[in-house]
Coordinates of C-alpha atoms in Angstrom, one line a residue:
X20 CA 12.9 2.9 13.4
X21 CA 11.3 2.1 17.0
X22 CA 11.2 -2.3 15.9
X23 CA 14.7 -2.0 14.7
X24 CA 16.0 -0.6 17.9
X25 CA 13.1 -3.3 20.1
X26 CA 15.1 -5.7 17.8
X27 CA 18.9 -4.7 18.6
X28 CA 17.8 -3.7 22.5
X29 CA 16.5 -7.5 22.1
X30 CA 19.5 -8.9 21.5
X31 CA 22.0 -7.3 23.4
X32 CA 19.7 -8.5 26.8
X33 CA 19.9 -12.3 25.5
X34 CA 23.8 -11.6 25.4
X35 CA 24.1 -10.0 28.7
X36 CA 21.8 -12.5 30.0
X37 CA 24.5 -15.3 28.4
X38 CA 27.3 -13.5 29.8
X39 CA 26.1 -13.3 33.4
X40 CA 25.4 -16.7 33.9
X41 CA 29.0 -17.5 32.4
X42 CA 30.3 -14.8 35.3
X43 CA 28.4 -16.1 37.8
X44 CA 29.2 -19.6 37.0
X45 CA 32.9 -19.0 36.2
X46 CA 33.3 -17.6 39.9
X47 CA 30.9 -20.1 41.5
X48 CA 33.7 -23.0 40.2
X49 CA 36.7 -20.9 41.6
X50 CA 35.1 -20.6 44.8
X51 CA 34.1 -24.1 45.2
X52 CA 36.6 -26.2 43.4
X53 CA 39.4 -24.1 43.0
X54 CA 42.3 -27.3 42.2
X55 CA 39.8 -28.4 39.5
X56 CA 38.8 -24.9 38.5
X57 CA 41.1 -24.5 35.5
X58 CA 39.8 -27.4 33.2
X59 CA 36.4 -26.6 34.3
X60 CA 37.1 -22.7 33.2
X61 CA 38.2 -23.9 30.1
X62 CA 34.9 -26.3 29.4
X63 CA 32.8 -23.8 30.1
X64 CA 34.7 -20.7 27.7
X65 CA 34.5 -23.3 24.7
X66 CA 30.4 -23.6 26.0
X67 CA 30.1 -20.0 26.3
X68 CA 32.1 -19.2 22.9
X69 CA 29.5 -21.9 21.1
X70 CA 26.7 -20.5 22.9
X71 CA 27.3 -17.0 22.0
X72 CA 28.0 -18.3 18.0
X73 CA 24.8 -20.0 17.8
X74 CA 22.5 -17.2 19.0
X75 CA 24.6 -14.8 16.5
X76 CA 24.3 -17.3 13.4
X77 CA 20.5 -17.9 14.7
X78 CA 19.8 -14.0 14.7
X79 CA 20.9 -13.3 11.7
X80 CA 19.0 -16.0 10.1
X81 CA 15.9 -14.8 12.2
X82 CA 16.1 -11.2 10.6
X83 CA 17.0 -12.6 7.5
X84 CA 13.5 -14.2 7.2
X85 CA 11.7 -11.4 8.8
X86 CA 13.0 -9.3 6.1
X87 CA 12.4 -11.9 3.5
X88 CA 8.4 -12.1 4.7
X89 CA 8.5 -8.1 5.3
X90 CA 9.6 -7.5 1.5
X91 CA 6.8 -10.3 0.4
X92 CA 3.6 -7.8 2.1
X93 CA 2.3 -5.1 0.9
X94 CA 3.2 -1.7 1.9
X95 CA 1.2 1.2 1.7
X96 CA 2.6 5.3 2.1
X97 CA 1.3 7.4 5.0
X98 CA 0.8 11.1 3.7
X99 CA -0.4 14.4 5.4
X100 CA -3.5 16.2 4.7
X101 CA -1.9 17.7 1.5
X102 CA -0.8 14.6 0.5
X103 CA 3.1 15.0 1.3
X104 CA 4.3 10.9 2.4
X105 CA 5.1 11.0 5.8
X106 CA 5.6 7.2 6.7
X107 CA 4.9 3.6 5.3
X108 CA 2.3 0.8 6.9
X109 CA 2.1 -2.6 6.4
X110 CA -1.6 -2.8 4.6
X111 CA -3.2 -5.5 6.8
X112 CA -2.0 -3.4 9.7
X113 CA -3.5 -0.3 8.9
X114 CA -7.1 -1.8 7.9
X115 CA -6.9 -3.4 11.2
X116 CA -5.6 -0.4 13.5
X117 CA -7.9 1.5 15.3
X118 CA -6.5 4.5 13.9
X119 CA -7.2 5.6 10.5
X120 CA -4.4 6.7 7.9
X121 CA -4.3 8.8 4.8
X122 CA -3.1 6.8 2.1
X123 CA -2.7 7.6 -1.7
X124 CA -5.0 6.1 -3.9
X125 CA -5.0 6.8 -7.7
X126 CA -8.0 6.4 -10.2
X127 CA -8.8 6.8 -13.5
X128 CA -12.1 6.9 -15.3
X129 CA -12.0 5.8 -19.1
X130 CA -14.9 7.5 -21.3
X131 CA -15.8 6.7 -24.7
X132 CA -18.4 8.8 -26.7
X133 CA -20.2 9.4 -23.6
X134 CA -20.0 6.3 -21.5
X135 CA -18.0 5.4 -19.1
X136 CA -16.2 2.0 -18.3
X137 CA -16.8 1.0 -14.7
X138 CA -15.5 -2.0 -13.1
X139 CA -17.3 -4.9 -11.0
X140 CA -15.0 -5.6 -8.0
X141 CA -14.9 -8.7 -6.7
X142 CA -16.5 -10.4 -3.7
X143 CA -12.4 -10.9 -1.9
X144 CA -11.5 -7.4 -2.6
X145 CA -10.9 -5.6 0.4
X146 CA -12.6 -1.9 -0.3
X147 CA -16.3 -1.7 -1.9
X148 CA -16.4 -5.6 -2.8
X149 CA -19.2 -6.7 -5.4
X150 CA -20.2 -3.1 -6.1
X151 CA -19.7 -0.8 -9.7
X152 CA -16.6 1.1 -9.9
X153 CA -14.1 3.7 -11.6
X154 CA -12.6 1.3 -14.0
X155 CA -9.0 1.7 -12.8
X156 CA -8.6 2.3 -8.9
X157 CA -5.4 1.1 -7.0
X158 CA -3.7 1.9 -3.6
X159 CA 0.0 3.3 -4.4
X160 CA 2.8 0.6 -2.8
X161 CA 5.7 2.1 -0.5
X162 CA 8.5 2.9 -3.2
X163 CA 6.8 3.7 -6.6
X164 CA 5.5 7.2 -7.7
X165 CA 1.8 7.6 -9.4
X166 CA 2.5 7.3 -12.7
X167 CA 4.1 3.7 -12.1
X168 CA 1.0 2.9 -9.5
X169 CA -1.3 3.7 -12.9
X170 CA 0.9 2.0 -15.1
X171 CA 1.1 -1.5 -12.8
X172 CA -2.7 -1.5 -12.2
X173 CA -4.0 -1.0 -16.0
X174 CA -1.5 -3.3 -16.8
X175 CA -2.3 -5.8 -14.0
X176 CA -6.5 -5.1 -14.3
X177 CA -6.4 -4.9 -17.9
X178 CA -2.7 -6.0 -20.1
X179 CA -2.7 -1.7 -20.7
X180 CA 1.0 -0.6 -21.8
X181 CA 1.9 2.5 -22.4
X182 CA -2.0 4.2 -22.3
X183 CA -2.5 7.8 -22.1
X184 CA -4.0 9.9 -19.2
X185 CA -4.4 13.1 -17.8
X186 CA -4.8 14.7 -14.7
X187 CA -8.9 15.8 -13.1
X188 CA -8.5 16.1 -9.8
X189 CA -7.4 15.3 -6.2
X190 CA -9.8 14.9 -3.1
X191 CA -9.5 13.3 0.2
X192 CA -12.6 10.8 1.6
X193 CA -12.9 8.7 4.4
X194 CA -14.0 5.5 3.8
X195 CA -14.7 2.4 6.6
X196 CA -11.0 1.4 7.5
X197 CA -9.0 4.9 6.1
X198 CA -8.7 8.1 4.6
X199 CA -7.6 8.4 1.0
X200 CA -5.8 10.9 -0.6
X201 CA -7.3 10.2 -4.5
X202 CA -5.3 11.3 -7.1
X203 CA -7.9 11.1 -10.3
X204 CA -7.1 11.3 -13.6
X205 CA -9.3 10.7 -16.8
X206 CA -8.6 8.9 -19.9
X207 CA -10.5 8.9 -23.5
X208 CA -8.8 6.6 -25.7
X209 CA -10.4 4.4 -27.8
X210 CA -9.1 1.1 -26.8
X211 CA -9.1 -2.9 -26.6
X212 CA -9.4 -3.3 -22.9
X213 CA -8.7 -7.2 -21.1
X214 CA -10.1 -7.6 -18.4
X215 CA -8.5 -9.9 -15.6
X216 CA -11.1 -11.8 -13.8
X217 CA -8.3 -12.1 -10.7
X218 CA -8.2 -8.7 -9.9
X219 CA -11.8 -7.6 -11.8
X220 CA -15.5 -9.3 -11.9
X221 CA -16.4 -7.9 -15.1
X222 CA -16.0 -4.7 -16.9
X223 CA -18.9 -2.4 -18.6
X224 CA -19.5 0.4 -20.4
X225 CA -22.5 2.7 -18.4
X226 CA -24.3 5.6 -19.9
X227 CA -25.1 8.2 -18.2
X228 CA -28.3 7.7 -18.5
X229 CA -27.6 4.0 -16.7
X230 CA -25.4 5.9 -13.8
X231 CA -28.2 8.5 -13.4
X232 CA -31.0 6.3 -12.8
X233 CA -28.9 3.9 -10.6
X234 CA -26.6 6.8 -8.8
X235 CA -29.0 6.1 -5.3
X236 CA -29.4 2.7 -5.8
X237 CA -26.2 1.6 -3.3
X238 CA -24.0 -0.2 -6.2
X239 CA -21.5 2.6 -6.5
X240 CA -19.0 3.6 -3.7
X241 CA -18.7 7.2 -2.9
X242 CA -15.7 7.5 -4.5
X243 CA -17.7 7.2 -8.2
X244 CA -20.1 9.5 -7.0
X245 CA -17.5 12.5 -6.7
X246 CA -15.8 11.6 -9.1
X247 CA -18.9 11.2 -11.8
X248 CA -19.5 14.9 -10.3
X249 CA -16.5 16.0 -11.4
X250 CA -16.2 14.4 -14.3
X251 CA -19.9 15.8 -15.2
X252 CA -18.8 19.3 -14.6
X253 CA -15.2 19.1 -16.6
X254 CA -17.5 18.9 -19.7
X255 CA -15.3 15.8 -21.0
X256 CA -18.7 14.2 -21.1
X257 CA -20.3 16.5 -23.8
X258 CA -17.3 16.5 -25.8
X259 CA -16.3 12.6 -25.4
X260 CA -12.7 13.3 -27.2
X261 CA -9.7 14.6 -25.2
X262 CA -8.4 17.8 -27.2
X263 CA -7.6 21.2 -26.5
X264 CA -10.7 22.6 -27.4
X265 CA -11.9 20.1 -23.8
X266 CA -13.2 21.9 -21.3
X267 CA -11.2 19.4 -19.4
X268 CA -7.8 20.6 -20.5
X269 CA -9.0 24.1 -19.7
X270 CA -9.8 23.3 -15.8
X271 CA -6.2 21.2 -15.6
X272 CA -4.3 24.5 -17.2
X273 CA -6.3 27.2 -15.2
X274 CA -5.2 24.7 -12.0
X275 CA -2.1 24.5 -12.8
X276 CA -1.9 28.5 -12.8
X277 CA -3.6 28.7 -9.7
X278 CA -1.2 26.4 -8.3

């Protein structure tokens, strides 16, 4: 709201910049050549009518552009301790600002049979680049929900349509350039997963055996570590199969009453 009105503020100076000089030059030619004045007056309205339709036709294109490259970046929401979306950020901007802001983030874990698929992120990603991840981890985009934020990263990391999920947990963790709000969820479908190599290094199923003996080692972020935790204590682990005898399904109903 506060570069829309800079913007508009902006504009109306350039005009009443414009229209001063035409003033001032419109009485300078009646004081000094008043017999000639009328022609000149009438030169200089068809100037000051061409002037004042180019910078109009030339701002709108300028904010047509802007707009244009504004709907091209990536926006991310601003939310509150609790997670309610008070704002919007362009992404750049808010890795770069000295301030930190709480953005959503959404993750899921897949498991199989005990193991679970982590995720090797690439060297040009911007968060925990070249180290072992939660297979599915995204930052939500200005204007979609969480459920479409899970359904356009699986599809994007992995051609996933339509894949089923349910809800572990939500935590907050500061990391180097911001806070994130982490909505978790779990999935334990047995499926064909695809990885893409622009958005994904490699993809590998870990047992825990694997995560245990590497958990120190400084290849997995901090967000795998509390989420491995949690996952540990939901008891999906021990079960491997996502039914409603799961432990897992227990904790999400007994939150949901607390809630």
């Amino acid at each position: 709201m506060t570069n829309n009105f800079d913007e508009i503020f902006r504009f109306i100076k350039i005009i009443f910049v414009v229209l001063v000089l035409f003033v001032t030059i419109h009485l300078s030619l009646n004081y000094s050549q008043p017999k000639n004045s009328e022609v000149l007056l009438k030169m200089l309205q068809y100037v000051y009518m061409s002037v004042l339709v180019f910078l109009i036709v030339s701002e709108i294109l300028r904010v047509q552009i802007v707009r244009a490259k504004l709907l091209n970046e990536e926006w991310w929401p601003i939310v509150s301790d609790q997670g309610k979306i008070i704002g919007s950020i362009q992404h750049l901007t808010s890795l770069s600002d000295k301030n930190k802001y709480i953005h959503p983030v959404v993750r899921v874990m897949i498991i199989d049979k005990g193991m679970i698929l982590l995720q090797k992120r690439t060297v040009n990603n911007i968060v925990d680049s070249g180290m072992w991840d939660t297979s599915i981890s995204n930052h939500v985009k200005t204007g979609e929900n969480i459920e479409q934020c899970v359904d356009r990263t699986s599809k994007e990391h992995y051609s996933l349509e339509g894949f089923k999920y349910m809800h572990l947990s939500n935590y907050t963790l500061e990391v180097s350039n911001e806070f994130q709000y982490v909505f978790l969820f779990v999935s334990c479908q047995l499926i064909d997963l695809t990885p893409n190599l622009k958005f994904i290094d490699q993809a590998k199923w870990w047992t825990q055996q694997q995560i245990e003996e590497n958990l120190q080692s400084g290849i997995f972020p901090e967000n795998f570590k509390i989420e491995y935790d949690l996952l540990k204590r939901s008891g999906l682990l021990e079960t491997g199969k996502c039914e409603c005898s799961c432990r897992l399904k227990e904790t999400i109903y007994n939150q949901a009453r607390n809630n």
